[in-house]
């Protein structure tokens, strides 16, 4: 039976170019991925590190089951499960150590359908979901922070504080939509007066500019959801944070070219 190999399937299964993929493999190796066995003393992985990285990326991209993804790489479904559990956290987005003084972040939340009801809750999409907060750099549109998933029945203004993303963005100007009302450090559009009057022209003009800039986060979330695992998350909810962070890292690699 023919199985997937790195050389043939990097682009369709990860979206990154071969040179970028090699850099990603080196990053995982530096984080300890090359020296990790499968949990049993003296037993090494059946797949080389590049194949294991490809397996994780392919799983995120396609959202196949373990019994489907394992045979594609010539391993058992339990081995595929161990590969994803081990390497997934090593692909996570690295926190920024330096940033421009005037860097503006844009934040928004998205609902991730999640089958683990220990964290997920029924939300406005009528499914059990989690609320994932994502922040990008307004100028580069690269993801700079991902929050810890929270129950999907909580609104963005609450999850912004409870997910930890507020601390990650501390000290930066942050833009968001009107759903973040109640967080004074976040720049949101002007709201219409309660008496029903229209906004002044200068406020309407600023709102138009705000919407134009903030559209970048909507595009980033759409690109991240090309990784289909974010459309139906079947694994334990506590693994979602690592998967979302890893997908954000792959998103940045693809976008940076």
Coordinates of C-alpha atoms in Angstrom, one line a residue, residues 80-221:
X80 CA -1.0 8.7 15.0
X81 CA -2.7 9.7 18.2
X82 CA 0.6 9.7 20.1
X83 CA 2.3 11.7 17.3
X84 CA -0.4 14.4 17.5
X85 CA -0.3 14.5 21.3
X86 CA 3.5 14.8 21.4
X87 CA 4.3 17.2 18.5
X88 CA 1.1 19.4 18.5
X89 CA 2.4 21.5 21.4
X90 CA 5.8 21.8 19.8
X91 CA 4.3 23.5 16.8
X92 CA 2.7 26.3 18.9
X93 CA 3.1 29.9 18.1
X94 CA 6.0 31.4 20.0
X95 CA 5.3 34.5 22.1
X96 CA 6.7 37.8 20.7
X97 CA 9.7 39.0 22.6
X98 CA 9.9 42.4 20.8
X99 CA 7.4 44.6 19.2
X100 CA 7.2 48.1 17.7
X101 CA 6.1 50.7 20.1
X102 CA 3.2 51.7 17.9
X103 CA 2.1 48.2 17.0
X104 CA -1.7 48.0 16.9
X105 CA -3.4 44.7 17.6
X106 CA -6.8 43.6 16.3
X107 CA -8.7 41.1 18.4
X108 CA -11.8 39.1 17.7
X109 CA -13.4 35.9 18.9
X110 CA -14.7 32.9 16.8
X111 CA -16.8 30.0 17.8
X112 CA -15.2 26.5 17.4
X113 CA -17.7 23.7 17.4
X114 CA -16.3 21.4 20.1
X115 CA -17.6 18.0 21.1
X116 CA -16.1 17.9 24.5
X117 CA -19.0 19.2 26.7
X118 CA -16.7 19.6 29.7
X119 CA -15.7 23.0 28.2
X120 CA -18.1 23.6 25.3
X121 CA -21.5 25.2 25.7
X122 CA -24.5 25.8 23.5
X123 CA -23.9 29.1 21.7
X124 CA -25.5 31.3 19.1
X125 CA -24.6 28.9 16.3
X126 CA -26.9 26.4 18.0
X127 CA -24.0 24.0 18.6
X128 CA -21.8 23.1 21.5
X129 CA -18.9 25.4 20.9
X130 CA -15.9 27.2 22.5
X131 CA -15.0 30.9 22.2
X132 CA -11.5 31.3 20.8
X133 CA -9.9 34.8 21.0
X134 CA -7.3 35.6 18.3
X135 CA -5.2 38.8 17.9
X136 CA -3.3 39.9 14.8
X137 CA -0.9 42.7 14.1
X138 CA -2.8 45.3 12.1
X139 CA 0.1 46.1 9.7
X140 CA 1.4 42.6 8.9
X141 CA -1.9 40.6 9.6
X142 CA 0.2 37.9 11.4
X143 CA -1.3 36.3 14.4
X144 CA 0.5 37.5 17.6
X145 CA -1.6 35.9 20.3
X146 CA -4.2 33.2 20.9
X147 CA -6.4 33.0 24.1
X148 CA -7.3 29.9 26.0
X149 CA -10.7 28.6 24.7
X150 CA -13.7 29.4 26.9
X151 CA -17.3 28.2 26.8
X152 CA -19.1 29.4 23.7
X153 CA -22.0 30.9 25.6
X154 CA -19.8 33.6 27.0
X155 CA -19.6 36.9 25.0
X156 CA -16.4 38.4 23.7
X157 CA -16.2 41.2 26.3
X158 CA -16.0 38.6 29.1
X159 CA -13.8 36.0 27.3
X160 CA -11.3 38.8 26.4
X161 CA -10.5 39.0 30.1
X162 CA -10.8 35.4 31.1
X163 CA -8.9 33.8 28.2
X164 CA -5.6 35.4 29.1
X165 CA -5.4 37.3 25.8
X166 CA -5.8 40.7 27.5
X167 CA -2.5 40.0 29.4
X168 CA -0.7 38.9 26.3
X169 CA -1.7 42.2 24.6
X170 CA -1.0 44.4 27.6
X171 CA 0.7 47.7 26.6
X172 CA -0.5 47.5 23.0
X173 CA -3.3 49.6 21.4
X174 CA -6.1 47.1 20.7
X175 CA -8.9 47.4 18.2
X176 CA -12.1 45.3 18.3
X177 CA -15.8 45.4 17.3
X178 CA -18.6 46.7 19.5
X179 CA -18.9 43.4 21.3
X180 CA -15.9 44.4 23.5
X181 CA -17.7 47.2 25.2
X182 CA -16.8 47.3 28.9
X183 CA -13.0 47.0 28.3
X184 CA -11.8 50.6 28.3
X185 CA -8.4 49.7 26.9
X186 CA -10.0 48.4 23.7
X187 CA -10.7 50.8 20.8
X188 CA -14.3 50.1 19.6
X189 CA -16.5 51.9 17.1
X190 CA -18.7 54.8 18.2
X191 CA -22.2 53.7 19.2
X192 CA -25.4 55.5 18.2
X193 CA -26.9 57.7 20.9
X194 CA -29.6 56.0 23.0
X195 CA -32.1 58.8 21.9
X196 CA -32.0 57.5 18.4
X197 CA -30.1 60.4 16.8
X198 CA -27.6 59.8 14.1
X199 CA -23.9 60.0 14.8
X200 CA -22.0 63.1 13.6
X201 CA -20.3 62.8 10.2
X202 CA -16.8 62.7 11.7
X203 CA -17.8 59.8 14.0
X204 CA -19.3 57.9 11.0
X205 CA -16.1 58.5 9.0
X206 CA -14.0 57.1 11.9
X207 CA -16.3 54.1 12.2
X208 CA -15.9 53.4 8.4
X209 CA -12.1 53.5 8.8
X210 CA -12.3 51.3 11.9
X211 CA -14.3 48.7 10.0
X212 CA -11.8 48.7 7.1
X213 CA -8.8 48.1 9.4
X214 CA -10.7 45.6 11.6
X215 CA -11.6 43.4 8.5
X216 CA -8.1 42.0 8.7
X217 CA -9.0 39.9 11.7
X218 CA -12.0 38.4 9.9
X219 CA -9.7 37.4 7.0
X220 CA -7.2 35.9 9.4
X221 CA -9.9 33.8 11.1

